[in-house]
Amino acid sequence: MSQRNIVLGVTGSIAAYKAADLASRLTQSDFSVYTVMTQSATKLVSPATFRALTGHPVAVEMFELSNPYSIEHVSLADLADVLVIAPATANTMAKLAHGIADDLLSCTALATRAPLVVAPAMHTGMWEHPATQDNAATLRRRGVRLVGPAVGRLASGGRGAGRMAPLEDIVDAVTATLGRDGGLAGRRVLVTAGGTREFIDPVRFLGNPSSGKMGYALAAAARDRGAEVTLISGPTALRRPAGIRVVEVVAADEMLGAVERELPGHDVLLMAAAVADFAAAKPATRKAKKEGAALQLELRRTKDILEAVRDVEVKVKVGFAAETDDLEKNARAKLAKKGLDFVVANPVGGTNSAFGSDENQAVFVDAEGTTPVPRLPKRALADLILDRVVGRLENA
Ligand code: CTP
C-alpha cells in the first residue's frame, strides 16, 4: 500500500479532533496523507497538528502564495488516490452533492476523479433533516462511500445519529476503496472464522481457543483486493469488519447450514474456522447439577463441512489444518479427502500455537508440493494466501 496518496479533508465538526488520530493511523499504514482543512476546522484543531502527524504541508487557503502547490486544488485533486472527508459537516455534504466549489476542499472534491469516502458528523437534527438525507442519497448514488454516522452521545449532550464513525471503519473504507480494482475485483469470497461452541447444557459448552483473527484477516484482505466478502463467524471478541457481510453462528451444525446456504455463487471458499468435530449427543435442557463424583458425556460426530460442500462449484477451495504432530502428512491427507486446492497447515499446541496469537506460522500444502512460510502477522499471511488464490483464479 505504500506510496498511495490520501487527501484528507477535515471540516468544522467538533469531531475534527478525531481526524488527527485518523491522519496518524493512515500515515502509520504507509499512506502519504495530505490534509486540506476548511477555515472552520482550523478553529477546532491546528493545521500544525496534521503537519506534524503526516509530515506533509497542510492546505487551507485557495491562493496562498507560500504554499508548495501551484494551483492547489488541481494538484491535490490529481495527487489523490482517494479523497477522504472526515468529519464531513452537513454544509460540506451539501456542497459535494450540488457541485459547489467555494473553498479549497470543495474545489478539490469537484476537480478530482479519485473515489470519495465521506464520514458525516453532525447534530442529529441536521443529519436527519430531509435536505441532508437527500444529499447523502445523491452522494451514494454517485458511488461515494459514506461511512456512518454512528449513533451515540453527541457534543450537544443528547443521544442520536451523528457521531463520526469509528476510525477503524473509516480506515477499512479507505483500504477497501483503494482495492476495488484489485486482483479479486468482481469475485465473491466466502470465509469462515472462529471456533464453534457445542452446548452440553444451557450454560456450558465445548469449545476451542480459536480467536477468529486469521479468518477476519483473510476477510479484510479479500475485501481490500476488491472482493465481495461473506464472513461466516463463530463467536469471537473481534470487531465486525466494515464492508463485509457477516453471518453469525454458534454451533458446528449451524455453521454447516450457513455454509451450505451461502456458498453457491461464491468463487472462493476459505475455511479458516475451527469447527468442532464432536457435539453433545443429548444436550441437557436444564443446567446439569454437580451430582456424583464424575460426569459421563456422550458425544456425536458433527458433519464435516468441507466434505459436505465438496460438490458445490467453487473455483478455489482452501482448508486449514491445525496439527500438533505430523503437520505435512496430515495436511496432505486433508487436501485429498476434502477436495481442496491447497491447505494452510498450522502447528498448534505448545509455545508455537497460532491460537489467539496475532501471528501465525504456516506451511502451504498443495498437489505440487510444500511451501513453508515464516512466522508472520496474520494479515501478512492472509495476503500470501490470497496471492495464491489469485494465481489459481487466473489459471482456472
Ligand atoms: N472442517 C470442516 N468441518 C468440520 C471440521 C473441520 O469443514 N466439522 C474444516 C476446517 O475448517 C479446516 C479443515 O476442515 O479447514 C481441517 O480442520 P482440522 O480441525 O484441522 O481437521 P479435521 O478435519 O477436523 O480432522 P482431525 O480433527 O482429525 O485432524
PDB file of C-alpha atoms in Angstrom, residues 8 15 18 27 72 81 84-85 152 220 247 270 274 313 315 332 356 384 390 396:
ATOM      1  CA  LEU A   8      -7.769  14.023   3.943  1.00  0.00           C
ATOM      2  CA  ALA A  15     -15.199  15.543  15.648  1.00  0.00           C
ATOM      3  CA  LYS A  18     -10.534  12.717  15.870  1.00  0.00           C
ATOM      4  CA  THR A  27       0.276   7.568   7.961  1.00  0.00           C
ATOM      5  CA  GLU A  72      -3.522  23.918  -5.224  1.00  0.00           C
ATOM      6  CA  ASP A  81      -5.694   8.114  -4.933  1.00  0.00           C
ATOM      7  CA  VAL A  84     -11.435  11.115   2.480  1.00  0.00           C
ATOM      8  CA  ILE A  85     -13.563  13.758   4.151  1.00  0.00           C
ATOM      9  CA  GLY A 152     -24.274   7.663  20.434  1.00  0.00           C
ATOM     10  CA  ALA A 220     -10.391  -7.949   5.316  1.00  0.00           C
ATOM     11  CA  VAL A 247     -23.304 -14.188   9.239  1.00  0.00           C
ATOM     12  CA  LEU A 270     -11.529 -20.022   2.697  1.00  0.00           C
ATOM     13  CA  ALA A 274     -12.032 -24.256  13.871  1.00  0.00           C
ATOM     14  CA  GLU A 313     -18.964 -25.474  -7.726  1.00  0.00           C
ATOM     15  CA  LYS A 315     -13.245 -22.103  -8.275  1.00  0.00           C
ATOM     16  CA  ARG A 332      -1.758 -33.693   2.659  1.00  0.00           C
ATOM     17  CA  GLY A 356      -5.308 -16.439  19.714  1.00  0.00           C
ATOM     18  CA  LEU A 384       0.233 -14.557   0.923  1.00  0.00           C
ATOM     19  CA  VAL A 390      -5.487 -15.033  -7.209  1.00  0.00           C
ATOM     20  CA  ALA A 396      -8.796 -21.542 -13.605  1.00  0.00           C
TER      21      ALA A 396
END
